[in-house]
Short mmCIF file of C-alpha atoms in Angstrom, two decimals:
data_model
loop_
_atom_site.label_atom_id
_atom_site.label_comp_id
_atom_site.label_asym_id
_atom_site.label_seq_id
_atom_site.Cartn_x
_atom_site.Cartn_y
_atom_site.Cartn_z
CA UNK O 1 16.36 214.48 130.71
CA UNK O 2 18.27 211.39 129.41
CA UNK O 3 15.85 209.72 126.80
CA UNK O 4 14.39 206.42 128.41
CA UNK O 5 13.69 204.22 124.89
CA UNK O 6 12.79 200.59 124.68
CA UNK O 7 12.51 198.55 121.41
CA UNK O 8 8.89 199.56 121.36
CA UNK O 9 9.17 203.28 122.05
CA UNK O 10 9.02 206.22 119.55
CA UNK O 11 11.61 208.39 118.20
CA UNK O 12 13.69 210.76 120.19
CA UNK O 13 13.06 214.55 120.56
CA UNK O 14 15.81 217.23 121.24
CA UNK O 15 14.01 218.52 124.67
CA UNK O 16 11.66 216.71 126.76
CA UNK O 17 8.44 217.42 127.17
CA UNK O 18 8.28 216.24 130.67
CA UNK O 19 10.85 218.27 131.86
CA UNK O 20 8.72 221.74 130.87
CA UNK O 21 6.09 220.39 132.21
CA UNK O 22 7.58 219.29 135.08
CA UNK O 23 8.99 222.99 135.52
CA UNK O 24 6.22 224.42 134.51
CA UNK O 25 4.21 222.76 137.37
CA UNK O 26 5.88 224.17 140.21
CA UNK O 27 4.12 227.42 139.87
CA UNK O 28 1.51 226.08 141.16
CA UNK O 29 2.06 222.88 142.92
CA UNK O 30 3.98 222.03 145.78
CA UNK O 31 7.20 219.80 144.71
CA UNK O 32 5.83 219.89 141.19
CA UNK O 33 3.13 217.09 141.60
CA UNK O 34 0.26 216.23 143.46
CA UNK O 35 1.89 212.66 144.67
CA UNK O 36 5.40 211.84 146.05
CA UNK O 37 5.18 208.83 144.50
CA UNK O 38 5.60 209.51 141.13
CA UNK O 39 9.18 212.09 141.90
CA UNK O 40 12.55 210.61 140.30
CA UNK O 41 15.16 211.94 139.17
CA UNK O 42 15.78 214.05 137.08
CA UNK O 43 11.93 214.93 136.48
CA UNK O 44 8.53 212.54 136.70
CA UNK O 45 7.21 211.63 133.38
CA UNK O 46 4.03 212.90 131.91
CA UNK O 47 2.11 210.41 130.65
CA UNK O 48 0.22 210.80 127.25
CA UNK O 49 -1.80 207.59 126.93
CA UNK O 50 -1.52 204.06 127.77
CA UNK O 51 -3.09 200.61 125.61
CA UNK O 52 -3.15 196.91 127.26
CA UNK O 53 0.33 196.92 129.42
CA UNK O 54 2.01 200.02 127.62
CA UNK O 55 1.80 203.63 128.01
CA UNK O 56 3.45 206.24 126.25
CA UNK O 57 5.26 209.86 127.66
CA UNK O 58 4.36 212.97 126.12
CA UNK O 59 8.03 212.88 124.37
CA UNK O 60 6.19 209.79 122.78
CA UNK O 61 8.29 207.15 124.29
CA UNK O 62 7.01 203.85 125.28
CA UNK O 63 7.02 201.70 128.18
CA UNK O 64 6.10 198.15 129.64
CA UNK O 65 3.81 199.19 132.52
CA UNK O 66 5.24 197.28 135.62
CA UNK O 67 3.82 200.15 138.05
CA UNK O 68 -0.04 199.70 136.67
CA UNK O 69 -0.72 202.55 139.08
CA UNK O 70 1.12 201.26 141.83
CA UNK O 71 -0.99 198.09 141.45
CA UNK O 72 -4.51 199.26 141.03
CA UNK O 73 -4.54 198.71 137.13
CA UNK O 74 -5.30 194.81 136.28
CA UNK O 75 -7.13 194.02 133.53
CA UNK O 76 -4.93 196.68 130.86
CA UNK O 77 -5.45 200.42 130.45
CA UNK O 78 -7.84 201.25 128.31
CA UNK O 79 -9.94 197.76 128.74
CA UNK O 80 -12.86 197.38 125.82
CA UNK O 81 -15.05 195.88 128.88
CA UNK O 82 -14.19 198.76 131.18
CA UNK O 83 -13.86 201.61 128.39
CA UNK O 84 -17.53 200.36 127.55
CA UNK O 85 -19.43 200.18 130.90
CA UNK O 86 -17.37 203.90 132.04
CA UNK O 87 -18.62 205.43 128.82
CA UNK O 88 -22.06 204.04 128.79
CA UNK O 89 -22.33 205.28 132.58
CA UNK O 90 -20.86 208.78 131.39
CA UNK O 91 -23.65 209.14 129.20
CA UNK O 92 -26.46 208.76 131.89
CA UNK O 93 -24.30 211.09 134.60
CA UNK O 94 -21.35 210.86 136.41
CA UNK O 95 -22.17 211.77 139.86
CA UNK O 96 -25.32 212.32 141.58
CA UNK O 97 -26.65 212.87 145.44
CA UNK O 98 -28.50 209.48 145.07
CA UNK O 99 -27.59 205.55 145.18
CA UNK O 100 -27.14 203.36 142.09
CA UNK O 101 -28.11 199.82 141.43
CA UNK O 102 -24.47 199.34 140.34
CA UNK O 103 -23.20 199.95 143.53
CA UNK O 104 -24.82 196.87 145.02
CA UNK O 105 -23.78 195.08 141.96
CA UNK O 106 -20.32 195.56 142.80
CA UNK O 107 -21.15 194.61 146.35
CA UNK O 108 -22.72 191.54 145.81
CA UNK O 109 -19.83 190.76 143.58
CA UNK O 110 -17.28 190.97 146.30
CA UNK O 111 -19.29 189.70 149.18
CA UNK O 112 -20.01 186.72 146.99
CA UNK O 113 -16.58 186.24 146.39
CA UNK O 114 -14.65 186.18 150.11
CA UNK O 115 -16.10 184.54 153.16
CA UNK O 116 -15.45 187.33 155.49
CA UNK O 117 -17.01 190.01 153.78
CA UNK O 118 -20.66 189.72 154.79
CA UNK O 119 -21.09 193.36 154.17
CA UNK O 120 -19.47 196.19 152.50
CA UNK O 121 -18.85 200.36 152.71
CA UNK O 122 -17.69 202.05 149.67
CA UNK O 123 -15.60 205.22 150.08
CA UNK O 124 -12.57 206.64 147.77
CA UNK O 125 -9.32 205.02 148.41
CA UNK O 126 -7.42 202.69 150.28
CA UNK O 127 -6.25 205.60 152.36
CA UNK O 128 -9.83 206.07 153.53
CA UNK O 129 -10.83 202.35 153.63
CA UNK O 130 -8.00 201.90 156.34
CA UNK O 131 -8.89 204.94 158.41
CA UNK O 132 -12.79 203.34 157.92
CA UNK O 133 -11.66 200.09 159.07
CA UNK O 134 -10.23 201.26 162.16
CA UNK O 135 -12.42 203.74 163.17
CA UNK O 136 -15.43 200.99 163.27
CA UNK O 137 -13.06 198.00 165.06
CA UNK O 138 -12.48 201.42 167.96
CA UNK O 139 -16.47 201.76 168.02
CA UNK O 140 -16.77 198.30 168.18
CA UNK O 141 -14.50 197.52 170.55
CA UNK O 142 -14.78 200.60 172.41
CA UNK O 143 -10.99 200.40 172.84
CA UNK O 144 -8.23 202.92 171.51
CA UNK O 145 -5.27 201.53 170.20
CA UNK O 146 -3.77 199.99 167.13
CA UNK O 147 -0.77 197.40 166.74
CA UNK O 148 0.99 197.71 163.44
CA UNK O 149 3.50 196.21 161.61
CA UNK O 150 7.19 198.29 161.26
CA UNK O 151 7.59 199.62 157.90
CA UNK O 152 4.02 198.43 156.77
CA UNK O 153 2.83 201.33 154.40
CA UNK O 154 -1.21 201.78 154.89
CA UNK O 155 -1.94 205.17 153.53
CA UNK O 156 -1.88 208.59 154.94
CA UNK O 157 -3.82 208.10 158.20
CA UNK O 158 -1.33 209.19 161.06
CA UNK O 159 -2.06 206.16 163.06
CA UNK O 160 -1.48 204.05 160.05
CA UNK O 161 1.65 205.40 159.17
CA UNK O 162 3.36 204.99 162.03
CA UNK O 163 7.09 203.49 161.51
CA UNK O 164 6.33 203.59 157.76
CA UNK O 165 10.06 204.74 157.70
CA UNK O 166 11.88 204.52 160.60
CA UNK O 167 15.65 203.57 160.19
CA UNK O 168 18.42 202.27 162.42
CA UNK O 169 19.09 205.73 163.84
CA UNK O 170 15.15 205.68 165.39
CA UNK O 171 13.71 202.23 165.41
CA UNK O 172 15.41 201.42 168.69
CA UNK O 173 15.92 197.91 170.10
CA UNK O 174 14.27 194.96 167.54
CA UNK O 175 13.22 193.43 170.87
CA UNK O 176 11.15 196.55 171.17
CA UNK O 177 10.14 198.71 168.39
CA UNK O 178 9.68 202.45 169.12
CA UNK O 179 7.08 203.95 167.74
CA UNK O 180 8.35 206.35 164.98
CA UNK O 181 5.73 209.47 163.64
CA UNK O 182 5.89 209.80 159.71
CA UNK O 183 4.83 213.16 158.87
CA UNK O 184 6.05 216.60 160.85
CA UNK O 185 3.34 217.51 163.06
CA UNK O 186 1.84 213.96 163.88
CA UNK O 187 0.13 214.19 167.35
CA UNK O 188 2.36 212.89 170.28
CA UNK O 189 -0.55 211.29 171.15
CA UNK O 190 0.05 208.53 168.32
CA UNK O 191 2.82 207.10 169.98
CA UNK O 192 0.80 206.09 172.33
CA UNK O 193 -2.24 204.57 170.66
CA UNK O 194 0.16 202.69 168.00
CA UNK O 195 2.06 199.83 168.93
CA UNK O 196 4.75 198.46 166.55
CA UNK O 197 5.16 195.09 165.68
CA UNK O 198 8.23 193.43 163.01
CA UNK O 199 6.73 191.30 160.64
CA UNK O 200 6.69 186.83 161.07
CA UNK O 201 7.55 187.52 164.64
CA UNK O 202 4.97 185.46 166.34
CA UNK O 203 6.54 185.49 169.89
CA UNK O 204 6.53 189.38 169.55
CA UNK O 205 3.24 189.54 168.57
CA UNK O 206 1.68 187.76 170.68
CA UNK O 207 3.41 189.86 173.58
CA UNK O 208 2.84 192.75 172.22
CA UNK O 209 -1.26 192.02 171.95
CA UNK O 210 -1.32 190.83 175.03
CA UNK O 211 0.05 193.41 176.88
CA UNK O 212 -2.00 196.10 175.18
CA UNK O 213 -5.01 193.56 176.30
CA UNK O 214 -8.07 195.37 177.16
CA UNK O 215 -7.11 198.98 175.60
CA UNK O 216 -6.40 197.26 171.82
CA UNK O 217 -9.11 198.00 169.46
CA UNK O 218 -7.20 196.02 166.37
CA UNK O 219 -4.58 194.78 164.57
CA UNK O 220 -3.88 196.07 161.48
CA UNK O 221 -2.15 193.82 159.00
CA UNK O 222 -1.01 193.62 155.30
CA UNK O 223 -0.05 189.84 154.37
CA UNK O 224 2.35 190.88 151.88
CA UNK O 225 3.37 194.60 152.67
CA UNK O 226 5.87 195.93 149.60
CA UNK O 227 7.11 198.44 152.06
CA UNK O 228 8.42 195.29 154.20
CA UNK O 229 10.12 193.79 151.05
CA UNK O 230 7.06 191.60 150.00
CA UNK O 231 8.56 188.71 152.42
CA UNK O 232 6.22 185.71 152.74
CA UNK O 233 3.83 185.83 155.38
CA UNK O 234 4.93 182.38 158.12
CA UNK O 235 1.94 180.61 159.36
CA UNK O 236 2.71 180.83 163.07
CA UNK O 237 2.84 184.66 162.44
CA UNK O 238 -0.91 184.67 160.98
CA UNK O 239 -1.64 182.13 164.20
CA UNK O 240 -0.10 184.02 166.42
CA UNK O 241 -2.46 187.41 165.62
CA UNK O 242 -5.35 185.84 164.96
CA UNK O 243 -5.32 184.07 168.01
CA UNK O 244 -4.35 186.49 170.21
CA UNK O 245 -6.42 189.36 169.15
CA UNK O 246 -9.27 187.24 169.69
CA UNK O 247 -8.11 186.08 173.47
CA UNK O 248 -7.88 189.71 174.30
CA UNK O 249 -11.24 190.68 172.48
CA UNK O 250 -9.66 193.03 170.20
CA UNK O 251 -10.18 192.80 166.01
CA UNK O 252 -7.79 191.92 163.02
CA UNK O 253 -8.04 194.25 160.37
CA UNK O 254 -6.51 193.31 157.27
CA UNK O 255 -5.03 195.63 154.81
CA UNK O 256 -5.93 193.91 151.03
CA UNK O 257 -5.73 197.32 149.14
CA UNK O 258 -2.86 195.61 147.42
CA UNK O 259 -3.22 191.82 148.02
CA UNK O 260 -6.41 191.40 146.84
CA UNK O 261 -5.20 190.96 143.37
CA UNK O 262 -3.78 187.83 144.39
CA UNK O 263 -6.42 185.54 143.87
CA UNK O 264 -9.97 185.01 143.07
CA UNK O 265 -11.09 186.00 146.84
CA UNK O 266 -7.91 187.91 148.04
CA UNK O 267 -4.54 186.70 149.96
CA UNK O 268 -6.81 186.12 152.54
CA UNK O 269 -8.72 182.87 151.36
CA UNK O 270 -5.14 181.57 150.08
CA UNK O 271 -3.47 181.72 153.32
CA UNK O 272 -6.30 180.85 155.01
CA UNK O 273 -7.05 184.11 157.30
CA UNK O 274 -10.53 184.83 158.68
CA UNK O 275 -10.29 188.85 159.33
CA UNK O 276 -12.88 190.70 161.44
CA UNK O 277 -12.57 193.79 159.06
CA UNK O 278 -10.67 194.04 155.53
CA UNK O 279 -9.78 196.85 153.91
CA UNK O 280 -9.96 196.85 150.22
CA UNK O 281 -9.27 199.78 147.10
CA UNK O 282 -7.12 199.67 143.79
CA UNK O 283 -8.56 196.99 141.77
CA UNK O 284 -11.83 197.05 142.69
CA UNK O 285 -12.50 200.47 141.15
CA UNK O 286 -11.38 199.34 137.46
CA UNK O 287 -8.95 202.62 137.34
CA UNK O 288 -11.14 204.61 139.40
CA UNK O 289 -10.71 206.33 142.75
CA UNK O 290 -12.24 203.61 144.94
CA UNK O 291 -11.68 202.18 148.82
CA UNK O 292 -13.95 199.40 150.48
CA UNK O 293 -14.55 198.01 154.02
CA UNK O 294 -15.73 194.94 154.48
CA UNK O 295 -16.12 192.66 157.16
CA UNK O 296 -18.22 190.93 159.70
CA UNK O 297 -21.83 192.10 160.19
CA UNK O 298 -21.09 192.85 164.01
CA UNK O 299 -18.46 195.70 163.17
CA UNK O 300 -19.78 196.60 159.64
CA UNK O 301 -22.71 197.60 162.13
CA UNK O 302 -20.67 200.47 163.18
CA UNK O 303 -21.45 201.86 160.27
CA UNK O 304 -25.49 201.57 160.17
CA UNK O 305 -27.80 204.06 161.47
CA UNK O 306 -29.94 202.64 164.83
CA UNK O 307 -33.31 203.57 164.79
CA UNK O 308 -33.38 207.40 164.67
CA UNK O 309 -29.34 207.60 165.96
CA UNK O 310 -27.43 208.25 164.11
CA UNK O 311 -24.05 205.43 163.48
CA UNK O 312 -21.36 205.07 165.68
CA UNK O 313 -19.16 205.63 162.83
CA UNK O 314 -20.67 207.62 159.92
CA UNK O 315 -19.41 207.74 156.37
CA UNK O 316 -19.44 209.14 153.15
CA UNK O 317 -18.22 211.67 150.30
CA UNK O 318 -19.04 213.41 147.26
CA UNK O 319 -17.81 210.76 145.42
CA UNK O 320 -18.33 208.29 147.53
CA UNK O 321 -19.91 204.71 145.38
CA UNK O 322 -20.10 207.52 142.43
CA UNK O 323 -21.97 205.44 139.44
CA UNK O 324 -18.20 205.67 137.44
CA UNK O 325 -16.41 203.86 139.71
CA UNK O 326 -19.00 201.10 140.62
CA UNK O 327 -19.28 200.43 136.75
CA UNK O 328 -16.02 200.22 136.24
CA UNK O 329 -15.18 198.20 139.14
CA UNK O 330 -18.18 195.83 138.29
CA UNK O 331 -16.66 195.96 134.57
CA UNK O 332 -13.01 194.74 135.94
CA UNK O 333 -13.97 192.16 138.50
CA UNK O 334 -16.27 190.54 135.86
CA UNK O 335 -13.52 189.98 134.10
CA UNK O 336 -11.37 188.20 136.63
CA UNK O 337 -12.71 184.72 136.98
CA UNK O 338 -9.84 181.92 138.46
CA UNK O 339 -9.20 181.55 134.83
CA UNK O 340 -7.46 185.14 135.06
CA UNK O 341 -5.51 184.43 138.29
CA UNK O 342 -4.32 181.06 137.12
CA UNK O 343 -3.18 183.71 134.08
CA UNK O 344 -1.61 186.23 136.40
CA UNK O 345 0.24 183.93 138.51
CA UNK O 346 2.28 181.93 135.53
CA UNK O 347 2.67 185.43 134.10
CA UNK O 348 3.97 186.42 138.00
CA UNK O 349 6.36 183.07 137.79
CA UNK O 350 7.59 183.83 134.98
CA UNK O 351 8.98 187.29 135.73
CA UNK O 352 10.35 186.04 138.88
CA UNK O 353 12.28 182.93 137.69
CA UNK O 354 13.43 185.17 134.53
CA UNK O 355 14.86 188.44 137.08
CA UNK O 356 16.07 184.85 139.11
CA UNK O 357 17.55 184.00 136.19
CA UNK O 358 19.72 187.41 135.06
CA UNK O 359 20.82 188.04 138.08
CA UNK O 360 22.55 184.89 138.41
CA UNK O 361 24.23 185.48 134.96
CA UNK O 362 24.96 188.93 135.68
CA UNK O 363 26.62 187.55 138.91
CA UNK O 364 25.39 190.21 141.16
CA UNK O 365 24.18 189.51 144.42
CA UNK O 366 20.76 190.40 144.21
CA UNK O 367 17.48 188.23 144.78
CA UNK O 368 13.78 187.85 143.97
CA UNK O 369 10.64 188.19 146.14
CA UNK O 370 7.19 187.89 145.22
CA UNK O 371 3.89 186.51 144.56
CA UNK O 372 0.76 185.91 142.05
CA UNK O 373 1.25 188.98 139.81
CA UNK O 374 3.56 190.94 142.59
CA UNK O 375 7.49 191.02 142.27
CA UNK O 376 10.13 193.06 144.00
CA UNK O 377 14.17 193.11 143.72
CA UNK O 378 16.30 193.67 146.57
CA UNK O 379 20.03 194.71 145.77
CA UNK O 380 21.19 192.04 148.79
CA UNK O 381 20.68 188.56 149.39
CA UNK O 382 19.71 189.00 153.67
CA UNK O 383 17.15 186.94 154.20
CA UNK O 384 13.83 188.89 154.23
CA UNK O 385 11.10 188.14 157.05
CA UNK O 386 10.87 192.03 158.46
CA UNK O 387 11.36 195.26 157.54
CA UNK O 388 14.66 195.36 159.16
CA UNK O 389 16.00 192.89 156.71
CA UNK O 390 14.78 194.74 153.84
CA UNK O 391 15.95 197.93 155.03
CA UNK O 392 18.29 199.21 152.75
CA UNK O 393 21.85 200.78 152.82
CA UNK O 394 22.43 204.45 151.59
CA UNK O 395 24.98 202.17 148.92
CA UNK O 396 22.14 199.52 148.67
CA UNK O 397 19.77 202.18 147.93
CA UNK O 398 22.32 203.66 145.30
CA UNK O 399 22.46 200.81 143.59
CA UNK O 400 18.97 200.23 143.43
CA UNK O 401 18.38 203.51 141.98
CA UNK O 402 21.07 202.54 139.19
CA UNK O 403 19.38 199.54 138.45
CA UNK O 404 15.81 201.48 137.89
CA UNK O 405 17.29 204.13 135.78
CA UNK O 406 18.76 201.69 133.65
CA UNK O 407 15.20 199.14 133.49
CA UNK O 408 13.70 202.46 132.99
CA UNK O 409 16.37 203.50 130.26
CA UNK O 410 15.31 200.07 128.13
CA UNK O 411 11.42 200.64 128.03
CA UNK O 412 10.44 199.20 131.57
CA UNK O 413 8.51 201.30 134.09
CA UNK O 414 9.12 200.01 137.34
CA UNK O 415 7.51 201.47 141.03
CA UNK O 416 10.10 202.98 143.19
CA UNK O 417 11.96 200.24 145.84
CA UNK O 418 12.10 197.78 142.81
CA UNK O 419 8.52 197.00 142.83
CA UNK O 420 6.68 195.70 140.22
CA UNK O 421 3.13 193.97 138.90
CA UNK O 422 1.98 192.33 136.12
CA UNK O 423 -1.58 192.93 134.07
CA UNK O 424 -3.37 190.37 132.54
CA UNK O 425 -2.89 192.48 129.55
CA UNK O 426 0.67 191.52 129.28
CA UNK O 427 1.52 189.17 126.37
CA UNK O 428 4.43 186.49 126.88
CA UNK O 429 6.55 188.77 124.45
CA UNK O 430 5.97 191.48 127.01
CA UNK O 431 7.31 189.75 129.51
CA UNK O 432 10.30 188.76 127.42
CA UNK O 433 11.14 192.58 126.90
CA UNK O 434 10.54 192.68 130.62
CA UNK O 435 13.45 190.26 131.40
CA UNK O 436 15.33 191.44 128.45
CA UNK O 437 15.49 195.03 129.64
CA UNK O 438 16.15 193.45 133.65
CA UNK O 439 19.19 191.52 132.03
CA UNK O 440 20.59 195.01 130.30
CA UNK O 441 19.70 196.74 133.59
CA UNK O 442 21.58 194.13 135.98
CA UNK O 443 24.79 194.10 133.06
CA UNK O 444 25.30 198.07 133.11
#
């Protein structure tokens, strides 16, 4: 393994550590690891520790956090405020078959902070949130079928991974979007209870609702998917769903597991979206395993008991609102006031305009997309509205892979497609190594 070493980092070591390990591993893991996400070549790195926006390998290098957990970490790892509230929880238990106070803590929080969330479920990730979300707008409704967005990654549920990856040789016709399975084994009868839908295409949209009419249950929708290229969301798009869902009676779901670290109350209250459902996760567990559904009282209903019945949709888990989590959720969302997202956005700016800034004086045809604390390169200059136009090339996605090893290779720890977010932990010198290393990377 080729020694990935910013100015920050540590020494080097004649053999990595992650490499054994990462050997080592496949005796008893499939592929090594336990998510896909965190494979790239040669070998994933194994993390020792991390402090504020670093983190350091077992080989004791160090790197500028850009992934933060693919977007759940916010406030820094290792957080005094969070490190305190976890450990002083710890203490007292970590997981019993009882409720806590702190979970409605952390649910007054949120419902205090976003309109549409009049109530809240708690579960374990934004896999399950999603799955929660439309499971209660089917009950609701009484209808079957989803519409989803082409590319839009919403966890592992097989309805909402439908087209995650479909490519030219399978999308079919952008006038009309198959319906592509993601994983081997996906029941055939998914591609008929998900519709797909390319993202800003209002005209399509509306179509599309309306001809599912009376069988559609929901929309499911992710303002600013990363999967999609992080394009911005056009206002006749959000029109065009929201109004048409409601003319057919069905519900819009909206997928903030990700964009709900873009301001105080979500991406929702800045674009001005009023959601039947939302499904939340990441930064509301403080670094914790953690999923949420809010919405509405009428569908969050689903999920209440009647009388002696028992609810249309039941939930729960083990670990379900465990005492950890809630604290350290509570802990984090304390500490984000609009003082913090004023914070994250300049700190978001600035890492856009700088990448803006080295790719134009490395003269490679590359651009920028983005928002609030969330950044992505694209190794083209198509314009971006769908998934189609942020679809990459096998040469495209060659390059891109170049350009990570070599951000990688200069102390900067990127997600895979060239995906990237910003902590409030991050100093203005961090982000200055940031575009340093993106100036080195875009050079080589």
């Amino acid at each position: 393994m080729t020694e990935r070493i910013g100015s920050h980092a540590g020494g080097q070591r004649s053999e990595s550590q992650s490499a054994a390990l990462y050997e080592k591993a496949h005796q008893w893991i499939p592929d090594g690891v336990s998510r896909a996400t965190l494979l790239r070549r040669p070998n994933p790195i194994y993390v020792d520790h991390g402090q504020g926006a670093w983190v350091t390998d077992v080989d004791g290098n160090r790197y500028l956090d850009c992934n933060n957990n693919f977007t759940s970490i916010i406030v820094g790892h290792a957080n005094p405020a969070v490190t305190q509230a976890v450990s002083a929880q710890m203490a007292r238990g970590t997981a019993f078959a009882m409720a806590s106070n702190v979970e409605i803590e952390l649910a007054a929080l949120l419902c205090d902070r976003v309109e549409s969330f009049e109530l809240i479920r708690f579960c374990n990730s934004g896999t399950e949130a999603v799955m929660g979300a439309l499971k209660a707008a089917r009950a609701f409704t009484g209808r079957p079928n989803v519409i989803k967005v082409e590319g839009a990654y919403h966890g592992t549920y097989d309805h909402a991974e439908a087209s995650l990856a479909s490519n030219p040789t399978n999308w079919g016709n952008a006038a009309a979007p198959v319906t592509v399975p993601y994983s081997v084994g996906t029941p055939d009868s998914v591609t008929e209870e998900v519709s797909v839908i390319h993202f800003n295409d209002a005209d399509g949209a509306r179509a599309a609702i309306r001809r599912q009419g009376d069988r559609l249950a929901a929309v499911l929708l992710d303002v600013m998917p990363s999967q999609v290229g992080l394009p911005a969301i056009e206002p006749d798009f959000i029109a065009a769903v929201r109004e048409t869902t409601r003319e057919v009676g069905a519900l819009l779901v909206l997928d903030e597991v990700i964009s709900f670290r873009l301001g105080f109350s979500g991406a929702q209250t800045l674009l001005g979206i009023d959601p039947d459902i939302t499904a939340v996760a990441k930064i509301i567990g403080g670094g914790f395993p953690v999923g949420g559904v809010a919405g509405r009282e009428g569908p969050m209903s689903t999920f209440a008991r009647s009388g002696s019945a028992r609810a249309k949709v039941p939930s729960g888990g083990t670990f379900t609102a465990n005492p950890v989590t809630m604290a350290a959720g509570f802990a984090t969302m304390n500490q984000l006031d609009h003082d913090a997202f004023v914070r994250l956005d300049s700190l978001g700016d600035a890492v856009r305009d700088g990448l803006r800034s080295a790719i134009d004086a490395a003269g490679v045809d590359w651009q920028v997309t983005g928002r609030g604390s969330l950044f992505k390169v694209h190794p083209h200059t198509r314009h971006i509205r769908n998934y189609r136009d942020a679809h990459l090339s096998s040469d495209e996605a060659a390059e891109l892979e170049r350009f990570e090893h070599a951000i990688q290779a200069a102390g900067v720890y990127l997600s895979g497609g060239g995906f990237g977010s910003i902590s409030l932990a991050a100093t203005d010198d961090d982000i200055a190594f940031l575009l340093d290393g993106a100036a080195a990377a875009f050079a080589a």
